[in-house]
PDB file of C-alpha atoms and ligand atoms in Angstrom:
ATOM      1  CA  UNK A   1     156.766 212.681  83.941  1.00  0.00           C
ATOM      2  CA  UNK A   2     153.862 211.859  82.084  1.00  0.00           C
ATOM      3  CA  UNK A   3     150.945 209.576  83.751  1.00  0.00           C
ATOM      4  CA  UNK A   4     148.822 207.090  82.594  1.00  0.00           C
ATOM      5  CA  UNK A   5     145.988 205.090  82.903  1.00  0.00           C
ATOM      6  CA  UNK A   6     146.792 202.486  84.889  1.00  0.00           C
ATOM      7  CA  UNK A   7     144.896 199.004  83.263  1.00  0.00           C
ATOM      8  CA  UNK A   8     142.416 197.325  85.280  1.00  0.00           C
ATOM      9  CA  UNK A   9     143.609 194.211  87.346  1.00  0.00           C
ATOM     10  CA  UNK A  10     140.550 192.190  86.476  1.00  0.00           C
ATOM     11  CA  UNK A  11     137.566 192.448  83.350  1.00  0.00           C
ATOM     12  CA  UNK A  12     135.572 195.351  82.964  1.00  0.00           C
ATOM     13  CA  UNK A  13     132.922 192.498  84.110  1.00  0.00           C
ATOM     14  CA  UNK A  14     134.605 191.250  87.345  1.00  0.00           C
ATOM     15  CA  UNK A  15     132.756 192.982  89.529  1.00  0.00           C
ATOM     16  CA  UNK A  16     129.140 191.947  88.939  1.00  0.00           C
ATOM     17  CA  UNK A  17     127.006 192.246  90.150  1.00  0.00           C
ATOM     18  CA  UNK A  18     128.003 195.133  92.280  1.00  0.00           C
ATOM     19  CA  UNK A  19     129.080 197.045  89.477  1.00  0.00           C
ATOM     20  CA  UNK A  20     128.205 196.363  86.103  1.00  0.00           C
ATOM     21  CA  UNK A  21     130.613 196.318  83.117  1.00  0.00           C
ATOM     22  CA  UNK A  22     129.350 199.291  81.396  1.00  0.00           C
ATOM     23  CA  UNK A  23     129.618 201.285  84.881  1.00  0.00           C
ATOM     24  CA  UNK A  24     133.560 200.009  84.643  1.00  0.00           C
ATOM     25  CA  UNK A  25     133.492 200.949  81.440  1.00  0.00           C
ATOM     26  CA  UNK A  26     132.706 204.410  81.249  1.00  0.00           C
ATOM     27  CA  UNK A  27     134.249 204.844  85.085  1.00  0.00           C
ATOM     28  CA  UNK A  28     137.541 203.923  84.270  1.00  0.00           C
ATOM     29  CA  UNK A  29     137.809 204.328  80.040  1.00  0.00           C
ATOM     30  CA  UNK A  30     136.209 207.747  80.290  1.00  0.00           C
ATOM     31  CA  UNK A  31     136.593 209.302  84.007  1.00  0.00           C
ATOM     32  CA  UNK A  32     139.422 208.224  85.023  1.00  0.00           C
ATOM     33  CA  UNK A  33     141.678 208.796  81.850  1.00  0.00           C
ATOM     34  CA  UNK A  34     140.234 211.870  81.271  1.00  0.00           C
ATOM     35  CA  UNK A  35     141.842 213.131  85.236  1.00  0.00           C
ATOM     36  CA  UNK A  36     145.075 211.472  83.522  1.00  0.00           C
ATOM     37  CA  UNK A  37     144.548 213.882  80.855  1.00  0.00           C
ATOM     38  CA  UNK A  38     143.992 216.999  82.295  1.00  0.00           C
ATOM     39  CA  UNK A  39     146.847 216.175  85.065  1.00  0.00           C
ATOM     40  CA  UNK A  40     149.398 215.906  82.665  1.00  0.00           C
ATOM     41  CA  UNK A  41     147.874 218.987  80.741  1.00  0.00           C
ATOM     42  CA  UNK A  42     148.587 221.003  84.040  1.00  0.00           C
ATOM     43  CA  UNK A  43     151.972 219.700  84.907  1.00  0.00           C
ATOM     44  CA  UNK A  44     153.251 220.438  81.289  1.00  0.00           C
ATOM     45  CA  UNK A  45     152.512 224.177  82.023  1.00  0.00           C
ATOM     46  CA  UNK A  46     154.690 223.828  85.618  1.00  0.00           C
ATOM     47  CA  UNK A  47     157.893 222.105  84.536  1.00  0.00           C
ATOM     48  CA  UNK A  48     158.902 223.164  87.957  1.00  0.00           C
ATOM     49  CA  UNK A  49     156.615 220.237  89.333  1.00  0.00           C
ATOM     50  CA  UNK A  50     157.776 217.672  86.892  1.00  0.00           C
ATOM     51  CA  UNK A  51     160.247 215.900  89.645  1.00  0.00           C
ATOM     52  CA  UNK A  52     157.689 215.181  92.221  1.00  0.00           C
ATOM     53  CA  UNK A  53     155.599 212.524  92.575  1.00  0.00           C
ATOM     54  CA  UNK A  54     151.521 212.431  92.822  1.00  0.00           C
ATOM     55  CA  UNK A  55     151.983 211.595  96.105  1.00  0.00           C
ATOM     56  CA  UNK A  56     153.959 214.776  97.547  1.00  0.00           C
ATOM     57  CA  UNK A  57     152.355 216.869  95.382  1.00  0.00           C
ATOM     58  CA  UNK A  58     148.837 215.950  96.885  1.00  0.00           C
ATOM     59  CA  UNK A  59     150.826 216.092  99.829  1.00  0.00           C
ATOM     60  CA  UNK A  60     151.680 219.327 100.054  1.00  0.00           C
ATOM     61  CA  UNK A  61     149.007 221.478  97.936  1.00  0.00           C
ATOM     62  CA  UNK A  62     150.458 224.656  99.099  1.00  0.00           C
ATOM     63  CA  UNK A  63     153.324 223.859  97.772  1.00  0.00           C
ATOM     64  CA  UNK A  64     151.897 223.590  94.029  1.00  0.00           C
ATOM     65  CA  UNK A  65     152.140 226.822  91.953  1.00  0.00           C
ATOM     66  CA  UNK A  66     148.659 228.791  92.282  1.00  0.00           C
ATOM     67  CA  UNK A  67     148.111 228.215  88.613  1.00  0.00           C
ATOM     68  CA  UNK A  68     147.884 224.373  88.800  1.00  0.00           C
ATOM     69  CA  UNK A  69     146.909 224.262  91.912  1.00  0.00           C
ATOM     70  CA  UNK A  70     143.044 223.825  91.484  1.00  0.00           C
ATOM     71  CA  UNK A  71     144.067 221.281  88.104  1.00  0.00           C
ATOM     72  CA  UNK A  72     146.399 219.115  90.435  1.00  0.00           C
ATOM     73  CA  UNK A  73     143.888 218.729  93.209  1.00  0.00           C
ATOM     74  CA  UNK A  74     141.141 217.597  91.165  1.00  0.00           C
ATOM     75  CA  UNK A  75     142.518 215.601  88.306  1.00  0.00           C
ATOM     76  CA  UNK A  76     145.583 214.507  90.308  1.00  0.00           C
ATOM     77  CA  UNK A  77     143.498 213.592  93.067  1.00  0.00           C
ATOM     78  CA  UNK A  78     141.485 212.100  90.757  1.00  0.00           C
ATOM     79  CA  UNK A  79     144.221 209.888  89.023  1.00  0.00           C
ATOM     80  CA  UNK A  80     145.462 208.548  92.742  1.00  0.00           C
ATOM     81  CA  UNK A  81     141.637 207.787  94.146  1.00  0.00           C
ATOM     82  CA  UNK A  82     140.870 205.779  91.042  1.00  0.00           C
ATOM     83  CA  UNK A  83     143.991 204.321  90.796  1.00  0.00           C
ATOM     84  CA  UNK A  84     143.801 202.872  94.321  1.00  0.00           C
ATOM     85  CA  UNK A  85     140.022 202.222  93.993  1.00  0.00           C
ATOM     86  CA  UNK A  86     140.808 199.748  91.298  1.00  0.00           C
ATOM     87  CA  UNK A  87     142.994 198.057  93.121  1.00  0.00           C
ATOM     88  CA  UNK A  88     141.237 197.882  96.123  1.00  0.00           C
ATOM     89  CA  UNK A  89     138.523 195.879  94.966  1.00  0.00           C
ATOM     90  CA  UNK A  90     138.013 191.917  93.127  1.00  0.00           C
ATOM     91  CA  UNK A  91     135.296 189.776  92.311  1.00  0.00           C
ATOM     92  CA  UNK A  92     132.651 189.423  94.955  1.00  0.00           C
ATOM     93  CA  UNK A  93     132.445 186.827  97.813  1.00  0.00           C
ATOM     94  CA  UNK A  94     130.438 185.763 100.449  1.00  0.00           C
ATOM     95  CA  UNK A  95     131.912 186.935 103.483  1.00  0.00           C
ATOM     96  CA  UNK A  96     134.362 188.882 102.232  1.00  0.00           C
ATOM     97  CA  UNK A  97     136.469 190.616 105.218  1.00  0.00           C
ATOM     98  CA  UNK A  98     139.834 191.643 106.688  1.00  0.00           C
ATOM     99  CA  UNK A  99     142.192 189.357 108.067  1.00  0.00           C
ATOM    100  CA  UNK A 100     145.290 189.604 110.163  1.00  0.00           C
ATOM    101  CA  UNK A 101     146.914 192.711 111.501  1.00  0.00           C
ATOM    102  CA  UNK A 102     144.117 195.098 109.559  1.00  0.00           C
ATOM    103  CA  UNK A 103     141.082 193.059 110.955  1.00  0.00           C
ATOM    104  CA  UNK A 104     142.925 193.511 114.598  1.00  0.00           C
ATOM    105  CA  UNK A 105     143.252 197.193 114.092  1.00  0.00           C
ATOM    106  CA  UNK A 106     139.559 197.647 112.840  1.00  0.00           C
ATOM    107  CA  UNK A 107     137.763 195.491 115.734  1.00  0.00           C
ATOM    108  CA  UNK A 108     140.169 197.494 118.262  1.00  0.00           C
ATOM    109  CA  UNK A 109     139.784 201.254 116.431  1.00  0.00           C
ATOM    110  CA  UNK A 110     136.184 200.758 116.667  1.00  0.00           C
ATOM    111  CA  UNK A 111     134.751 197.988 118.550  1.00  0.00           C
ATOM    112  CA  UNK A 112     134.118 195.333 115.915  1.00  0.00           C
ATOM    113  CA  UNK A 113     134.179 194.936 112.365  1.00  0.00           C
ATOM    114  CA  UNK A 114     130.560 194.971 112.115  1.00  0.00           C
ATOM    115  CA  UNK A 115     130.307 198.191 114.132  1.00  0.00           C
ATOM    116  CA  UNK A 116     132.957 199.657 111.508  1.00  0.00           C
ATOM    117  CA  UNK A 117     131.010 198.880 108.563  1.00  0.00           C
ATOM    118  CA  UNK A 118     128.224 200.422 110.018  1.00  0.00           C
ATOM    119  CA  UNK A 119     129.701 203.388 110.677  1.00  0.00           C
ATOM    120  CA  UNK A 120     131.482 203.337 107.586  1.00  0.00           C
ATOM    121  CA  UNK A 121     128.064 202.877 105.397  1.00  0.00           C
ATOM    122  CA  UNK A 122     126.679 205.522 107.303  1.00  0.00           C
ATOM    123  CA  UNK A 123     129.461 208.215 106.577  1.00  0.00           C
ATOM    124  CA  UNK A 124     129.429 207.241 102.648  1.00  0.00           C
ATOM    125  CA  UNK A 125     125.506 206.853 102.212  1.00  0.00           C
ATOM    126  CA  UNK A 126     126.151 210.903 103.914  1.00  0.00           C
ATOM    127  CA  UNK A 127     128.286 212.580 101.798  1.00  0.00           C
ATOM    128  CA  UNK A 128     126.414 215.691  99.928  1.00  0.00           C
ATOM    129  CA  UNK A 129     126.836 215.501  96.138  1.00  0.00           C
ATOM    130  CA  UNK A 130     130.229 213.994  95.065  1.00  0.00           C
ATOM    131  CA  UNK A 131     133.101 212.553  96.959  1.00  0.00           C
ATOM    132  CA  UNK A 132     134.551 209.577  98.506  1.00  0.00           C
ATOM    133  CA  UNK A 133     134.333 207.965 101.906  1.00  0.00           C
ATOM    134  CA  UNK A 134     137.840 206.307 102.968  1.00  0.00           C
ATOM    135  CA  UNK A 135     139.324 204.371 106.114  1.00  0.00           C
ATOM    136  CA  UNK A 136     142.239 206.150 106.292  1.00  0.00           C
ATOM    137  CA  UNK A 137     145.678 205.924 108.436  1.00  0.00           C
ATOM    138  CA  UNK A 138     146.756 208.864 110.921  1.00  0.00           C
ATOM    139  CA  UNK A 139     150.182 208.788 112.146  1.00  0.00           C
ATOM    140  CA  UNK A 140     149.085 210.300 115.498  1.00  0.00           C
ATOM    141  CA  UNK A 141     145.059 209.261 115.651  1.00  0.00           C
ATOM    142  CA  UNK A 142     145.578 205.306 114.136  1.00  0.00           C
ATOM    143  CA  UNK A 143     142.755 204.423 111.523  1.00  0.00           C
ATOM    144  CA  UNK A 144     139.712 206.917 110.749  1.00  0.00           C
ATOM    145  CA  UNK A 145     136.745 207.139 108.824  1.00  0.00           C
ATOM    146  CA  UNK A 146     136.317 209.908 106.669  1.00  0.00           C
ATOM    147  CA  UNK A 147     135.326 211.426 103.929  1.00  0.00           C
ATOM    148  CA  UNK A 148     136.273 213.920 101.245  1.00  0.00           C
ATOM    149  CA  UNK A 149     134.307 216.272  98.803  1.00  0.00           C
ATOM    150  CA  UNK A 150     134.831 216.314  95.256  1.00  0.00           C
ATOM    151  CA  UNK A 151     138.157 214.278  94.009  1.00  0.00           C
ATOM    152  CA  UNK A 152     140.121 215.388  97.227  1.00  0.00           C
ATOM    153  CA  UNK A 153     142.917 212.823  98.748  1.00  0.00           C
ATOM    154  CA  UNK A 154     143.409 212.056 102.311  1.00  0.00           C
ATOM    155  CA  UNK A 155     146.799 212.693 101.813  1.00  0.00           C
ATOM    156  CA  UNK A 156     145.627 216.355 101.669  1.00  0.00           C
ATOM    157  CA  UNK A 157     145.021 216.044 104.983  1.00  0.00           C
ATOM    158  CA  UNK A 158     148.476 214.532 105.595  1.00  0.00           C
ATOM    159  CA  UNK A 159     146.558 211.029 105.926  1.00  0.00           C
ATOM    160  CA  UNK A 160     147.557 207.690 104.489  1.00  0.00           C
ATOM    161  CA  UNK A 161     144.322 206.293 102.203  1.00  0.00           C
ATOM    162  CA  UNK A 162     144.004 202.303 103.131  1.00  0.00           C
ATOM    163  CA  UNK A 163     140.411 201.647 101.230  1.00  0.00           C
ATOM    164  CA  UNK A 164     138.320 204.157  99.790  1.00  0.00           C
ATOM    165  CA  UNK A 165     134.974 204.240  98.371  1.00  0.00           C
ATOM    166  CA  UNK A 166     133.743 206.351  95.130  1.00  0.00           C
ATOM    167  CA  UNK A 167     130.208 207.965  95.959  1.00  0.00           C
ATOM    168  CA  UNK A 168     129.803 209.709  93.024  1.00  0.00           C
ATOM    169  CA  UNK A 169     127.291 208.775  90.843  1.00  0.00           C
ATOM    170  CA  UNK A 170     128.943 208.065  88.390  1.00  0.00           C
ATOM    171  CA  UNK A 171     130.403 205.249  89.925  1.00  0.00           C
ATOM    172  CA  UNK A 172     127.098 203.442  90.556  1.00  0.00           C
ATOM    173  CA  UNK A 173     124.208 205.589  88.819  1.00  0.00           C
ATOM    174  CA  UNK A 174     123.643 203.390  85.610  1.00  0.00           C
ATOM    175  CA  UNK A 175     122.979 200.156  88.092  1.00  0.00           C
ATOM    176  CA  UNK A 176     121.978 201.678  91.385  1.00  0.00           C
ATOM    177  CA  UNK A 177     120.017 205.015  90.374  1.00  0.00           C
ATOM    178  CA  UNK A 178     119.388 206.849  93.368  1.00  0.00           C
ATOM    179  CA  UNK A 179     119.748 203.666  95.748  1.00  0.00           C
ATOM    180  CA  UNK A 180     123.671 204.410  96.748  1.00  0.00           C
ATOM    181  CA  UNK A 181     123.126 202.851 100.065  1.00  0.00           C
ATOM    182  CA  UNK A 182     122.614 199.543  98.086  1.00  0.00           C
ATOM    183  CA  UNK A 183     126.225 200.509  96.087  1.00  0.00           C
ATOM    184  CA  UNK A 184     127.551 200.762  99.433  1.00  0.00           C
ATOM    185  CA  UNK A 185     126.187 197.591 100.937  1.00  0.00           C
ATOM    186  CA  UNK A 186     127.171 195.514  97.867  1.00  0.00           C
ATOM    187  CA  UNK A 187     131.014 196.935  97.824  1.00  0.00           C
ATOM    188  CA  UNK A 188     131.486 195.170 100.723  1.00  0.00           C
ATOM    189  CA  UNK A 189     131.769 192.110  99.086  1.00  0.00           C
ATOM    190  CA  UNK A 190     133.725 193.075  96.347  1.00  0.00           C
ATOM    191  CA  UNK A 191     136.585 194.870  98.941  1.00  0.00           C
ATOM    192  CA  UNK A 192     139.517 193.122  98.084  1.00  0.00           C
ATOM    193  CA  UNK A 193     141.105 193.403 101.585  1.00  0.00           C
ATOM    194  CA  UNK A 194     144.343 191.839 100.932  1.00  0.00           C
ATOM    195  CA  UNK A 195     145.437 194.515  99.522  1.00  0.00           C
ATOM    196  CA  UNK A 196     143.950 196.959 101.796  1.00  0.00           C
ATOM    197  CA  UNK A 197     145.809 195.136 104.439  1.00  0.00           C
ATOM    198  CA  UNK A 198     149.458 195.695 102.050  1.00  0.00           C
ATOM    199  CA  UNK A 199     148.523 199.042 101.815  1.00  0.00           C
ATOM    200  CA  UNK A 200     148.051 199.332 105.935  1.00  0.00           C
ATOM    201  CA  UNK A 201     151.564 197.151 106.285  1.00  0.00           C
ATOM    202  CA  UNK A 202     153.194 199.480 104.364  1.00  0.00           C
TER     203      UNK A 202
HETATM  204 MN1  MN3 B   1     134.880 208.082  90.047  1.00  0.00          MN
END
């Protein structure tokens, strides 16, 4: 099967001012279609992988001939983070937070959701170089914060992603500069947490 970029659910200029068209541009246009690329380049030379899906491959790394292994885990990781991150997020508004079952799980998990952002901030303003910092599902642990290097996916680590957020700075450099704590402070409005809370339901 061959993948492809997935089109944006909203304008390049949606997400103002949090991050600026030509950031969305570039991000998505450029970065993210060029994993696409280089994924499919990989799984043409593996035919043997062609049946699976992104998600069990990612799921099972050891599992993916040695020769495509390094290919799969960064562009196919990359393909699935950016594809989620896309949809994880819409226009910005005041206030913007979880409701229902996903705001009950967050204030219980860790204390309050204001307490979770915190911690959350602090784990994604942290990560060294590139990566992503995600609130992820654990069938035995319930919801975690953590973070990955690189393009890695939680479901590496045999965890389900429910929100995720791209440090690299690519995703913010051309707005932010070197300020990625304000990125992080000014995603929060731009979380679109229905879906996150889909994603947890599911
Ligand atoms: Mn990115």
């Amino acid at each position: 099967m061959k993948y492809e970029l997935p089109p944006l659910p909203y304008a390049y200029d949606a997400l103002e001012p949090v991050i600026d068209a030509k950031t969305m541009e570039l991000h998505h246009g450029k970065h993210h279609a060029t994993y696409v690329a280089k994924l499919n380049e990989a799984l043409e030379k593996e035919p043997s992988c062609a049946d699976s899906t992104l998600e069990k491959l990612l799921g099972n790394m050891d599992a993916v001939p040695p020769a495509i292994r390094t290919a799969v885990r960064n562009h196919g990781g990359g393909h699935h983070n950016h594809s989620l991150f896309w949809n994880t997020l819409r226009p910005a508004r005041e206030g913007n937070a979880p409701e229902g079952m996903l705001a009950e799980k967050i204030a219980g998990t860790f204390g309050s959701f204001d307490i979770f952002k915190e911690q959350f901030a602090k784990d994604a303003v942290g990560v060294f170089g590139s990566g992503w910092c995600w609130l992820a599902l654990s069938e035995v642990e319930g919801l975690k914060i953590i973070t990955t290097p690189n393009q890695d996916s939680p479901l590496m680590q045999g965890l389900v992603p429910v929100i995720g957020l791209d440090v690299w700075e690519h995703a913010y450099y051309l707005k932010h500069q070197n300020r990625r704590a304000d990125y992080v402070n000014g995603w929060w409005s731009i979380v679109n947490w229905k879906e996150a809370e889909e994603r947890y339901g599911k």
